[in-house]
CSV table of C-alpha atoms in Angstrom, one decimal:
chain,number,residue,atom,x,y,z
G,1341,UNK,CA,93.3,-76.8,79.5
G,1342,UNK,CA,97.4,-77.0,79.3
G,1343,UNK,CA,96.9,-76.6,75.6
G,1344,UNK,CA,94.9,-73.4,75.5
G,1345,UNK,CA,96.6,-71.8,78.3
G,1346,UNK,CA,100.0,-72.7,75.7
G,1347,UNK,CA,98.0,-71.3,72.6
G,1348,UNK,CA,97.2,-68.1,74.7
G,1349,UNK,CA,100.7,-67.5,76.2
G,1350,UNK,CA,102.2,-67.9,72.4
G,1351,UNK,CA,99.3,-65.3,71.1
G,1352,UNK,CA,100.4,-62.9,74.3
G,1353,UNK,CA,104.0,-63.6,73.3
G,1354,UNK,CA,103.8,-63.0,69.7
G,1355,UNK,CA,101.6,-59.9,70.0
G,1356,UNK,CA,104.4,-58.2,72.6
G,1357,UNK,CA,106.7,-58.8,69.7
G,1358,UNK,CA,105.1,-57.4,66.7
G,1359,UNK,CA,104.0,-54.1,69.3
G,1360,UNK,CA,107.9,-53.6,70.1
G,1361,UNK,CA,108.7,-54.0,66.2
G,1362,UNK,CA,105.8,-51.7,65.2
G,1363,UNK,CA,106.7,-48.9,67.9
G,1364,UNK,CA,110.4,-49.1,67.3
G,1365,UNK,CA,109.6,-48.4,63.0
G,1366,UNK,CA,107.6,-45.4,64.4
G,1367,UNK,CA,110.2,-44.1,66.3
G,1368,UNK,CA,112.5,-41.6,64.3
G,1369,UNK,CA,116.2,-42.6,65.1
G,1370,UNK,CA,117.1,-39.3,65.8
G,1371,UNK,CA,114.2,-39.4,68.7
G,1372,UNK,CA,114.5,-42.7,70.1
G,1373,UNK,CA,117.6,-41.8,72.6
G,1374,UNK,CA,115.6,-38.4,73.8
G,1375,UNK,CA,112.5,-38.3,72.7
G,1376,UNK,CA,112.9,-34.2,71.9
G,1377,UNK,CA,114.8,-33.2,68.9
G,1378,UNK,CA,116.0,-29.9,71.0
G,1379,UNK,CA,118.1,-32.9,73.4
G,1380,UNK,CA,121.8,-31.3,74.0
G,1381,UNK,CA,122.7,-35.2,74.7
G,1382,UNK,CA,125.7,-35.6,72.0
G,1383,UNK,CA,126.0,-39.0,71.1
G,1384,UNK,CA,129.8,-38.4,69.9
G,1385,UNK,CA,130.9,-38.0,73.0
G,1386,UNK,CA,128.7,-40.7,74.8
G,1387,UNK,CA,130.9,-42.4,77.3
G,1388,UNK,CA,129.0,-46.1,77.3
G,1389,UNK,CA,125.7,-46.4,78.4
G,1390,UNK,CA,126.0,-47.5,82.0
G,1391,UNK,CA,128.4,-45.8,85.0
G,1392,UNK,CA,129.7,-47.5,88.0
G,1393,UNK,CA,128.5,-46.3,91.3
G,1394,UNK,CA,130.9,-46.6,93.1
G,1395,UNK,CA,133.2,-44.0,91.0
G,1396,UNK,CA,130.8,-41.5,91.6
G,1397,UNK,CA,132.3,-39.2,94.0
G,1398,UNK,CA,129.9,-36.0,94.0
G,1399,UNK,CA,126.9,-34.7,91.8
G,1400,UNK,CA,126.2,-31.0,90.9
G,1401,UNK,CA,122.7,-30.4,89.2
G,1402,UNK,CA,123.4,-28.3,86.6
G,1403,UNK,CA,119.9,-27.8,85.4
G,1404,UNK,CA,116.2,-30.1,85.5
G,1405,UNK,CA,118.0,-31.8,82.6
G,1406,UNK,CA,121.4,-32.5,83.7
G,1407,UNK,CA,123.6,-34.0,86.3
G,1408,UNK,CA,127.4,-33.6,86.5
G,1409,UNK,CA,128.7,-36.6,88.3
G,1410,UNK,CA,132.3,-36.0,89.7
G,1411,UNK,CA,134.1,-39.5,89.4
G,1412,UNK,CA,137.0,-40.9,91.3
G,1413,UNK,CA,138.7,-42.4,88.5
G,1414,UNK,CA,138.7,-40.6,85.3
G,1415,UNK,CA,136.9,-37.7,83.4
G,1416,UNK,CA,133.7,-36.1,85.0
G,1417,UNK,CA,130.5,-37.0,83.3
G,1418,UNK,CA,127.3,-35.5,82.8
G,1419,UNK,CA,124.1,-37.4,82.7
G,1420,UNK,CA,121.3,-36.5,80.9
G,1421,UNK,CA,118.0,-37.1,81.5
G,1422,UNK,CA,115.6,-38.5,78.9
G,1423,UNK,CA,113.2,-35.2,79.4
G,1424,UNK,CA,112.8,-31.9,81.5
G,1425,UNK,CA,112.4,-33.5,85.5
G,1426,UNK,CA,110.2,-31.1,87.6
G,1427,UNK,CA,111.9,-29.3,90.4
G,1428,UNK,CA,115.0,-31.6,90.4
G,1429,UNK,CA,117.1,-27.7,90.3
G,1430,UNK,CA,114.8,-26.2,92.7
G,1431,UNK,CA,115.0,-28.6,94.7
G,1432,UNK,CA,118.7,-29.7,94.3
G,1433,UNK,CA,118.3,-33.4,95.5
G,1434,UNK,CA,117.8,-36.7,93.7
G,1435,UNK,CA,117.9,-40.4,94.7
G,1436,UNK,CA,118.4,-43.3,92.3
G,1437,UNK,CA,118.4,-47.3,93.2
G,1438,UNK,CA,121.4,-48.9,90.8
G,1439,UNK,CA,121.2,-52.1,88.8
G,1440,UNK,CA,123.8,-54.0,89.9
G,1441,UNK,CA,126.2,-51.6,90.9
G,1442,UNK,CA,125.6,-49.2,87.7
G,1443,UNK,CA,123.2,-46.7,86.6
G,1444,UNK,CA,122.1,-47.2,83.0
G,1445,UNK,CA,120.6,-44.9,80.3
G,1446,UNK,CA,117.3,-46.6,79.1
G,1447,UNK,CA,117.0,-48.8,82.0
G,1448,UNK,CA,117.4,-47.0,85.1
G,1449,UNK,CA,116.0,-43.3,86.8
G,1450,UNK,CA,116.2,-41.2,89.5
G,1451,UNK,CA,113.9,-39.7,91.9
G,1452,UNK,CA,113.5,-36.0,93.0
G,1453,UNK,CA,112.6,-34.9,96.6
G,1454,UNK,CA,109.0,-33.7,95.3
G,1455,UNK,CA,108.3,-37.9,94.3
G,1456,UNK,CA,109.0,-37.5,90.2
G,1457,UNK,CA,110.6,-40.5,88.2
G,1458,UNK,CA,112.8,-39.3,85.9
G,1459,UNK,CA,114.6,-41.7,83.3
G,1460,UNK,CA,118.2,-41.1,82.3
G,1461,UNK,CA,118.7,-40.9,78.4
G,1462,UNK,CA,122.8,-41.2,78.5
G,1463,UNK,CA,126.2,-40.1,79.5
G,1464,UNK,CA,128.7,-37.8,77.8
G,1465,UNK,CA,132.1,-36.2,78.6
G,1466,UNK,CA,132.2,-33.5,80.4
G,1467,UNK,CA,132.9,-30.2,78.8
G,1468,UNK,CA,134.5,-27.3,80.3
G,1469,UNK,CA,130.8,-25.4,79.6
G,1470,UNK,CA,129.2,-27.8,81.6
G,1471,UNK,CA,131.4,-27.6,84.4
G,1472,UNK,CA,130.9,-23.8,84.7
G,1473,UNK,CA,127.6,-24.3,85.3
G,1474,UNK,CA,128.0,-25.9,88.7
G,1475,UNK,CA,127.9,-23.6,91.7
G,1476,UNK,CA,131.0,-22.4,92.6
G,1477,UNK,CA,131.8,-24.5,96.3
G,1478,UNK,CA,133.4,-22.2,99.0
C-alpha cells in the first residue's frame, strides 16, 4: 500500500512539473507579466515586485486598472493590476490581505466592495501623468 501511494504521489508530482514547464513555453514573454499586450505596466520603471505595507500612507484609484499608493518613505508608486477589475473606480474601495507584511505582484490581490478578486501584475514609479489622474483633495 506505502509503495503505490509513493508511485502515485511521484506520478502527481512529476505531472504538476511538466504542466508548469508546458504552460510557461506557451506563454509569450511579453504576456506573461499582464496577460494583455495593451498593459501600460512599464517594466523599466518596475520598482521590485513586492511593497511594504506599512509605507503605504494613502491610495487614490486612478482607474479599474490602477492604484496610486502614496508612501511614507520615498517615491509614490502605482500598482497595476494584472487585468481590467470590475467596479473597483465606481466603487472607489478595495481591501487586500498582505503576505507577510508586503503586497506582491504574482502572488497577492485585492478585493473590491462588489466581492471581485483582482491580482496585482506589478509596481512602477510614479509619473507626474499618473498623479494628475487622482482627484484633486480639498
Amino acid at each position: 500500500m506505502t509503495d503505490r501511494f509513493s508511485i502515485l504521489f511521484a506520478l502527481c508530482c512529476a505531472l504538476g512539473v511538466f504542466a508548469q514547464a508546458a504552460m510557461a513555453q506557451d506563454i509569450p514573454s511579453s504576456d506573461r507579466r499582464s496577460g494583455a499586450p495593451d498593459d501600460p505596466f512599464d517594466a523599466e520603471e518596475s520598482v521590485g515586485n513586492c511593497v511594504s505595507t506599512r509605507q503605504i500612507s494613502a491610495t487614490h484609484i486612478l482607474d479599474d486598472r490602477k492604484i496610486l499608493l502614496e508612501m511614507s518613505e520615498g517615491a509614490d508608486i502605482v500598482m497595476h493590476l494584472k487585468y481590467q477589475c470590475p467596479q473597483l473606480k465606481f466603487h472607489d474601495y478595495f481591501s487586500y490581505e498582505s503576505t507577510l507584511g508586503q503586497l506582491c505582484a504574482e502572488l497577492d490581490q485585492i478585493t473590491t466592495r462588489a466581492g471581485f478578486h483582482c491580482d496585482i501584475g506589478g509596481f512602477s514609479k510614479a509619473t507626474l501623468e499618473s498623479e494628475s489622474e487622482q482627484p484633486s483633495t480639498p
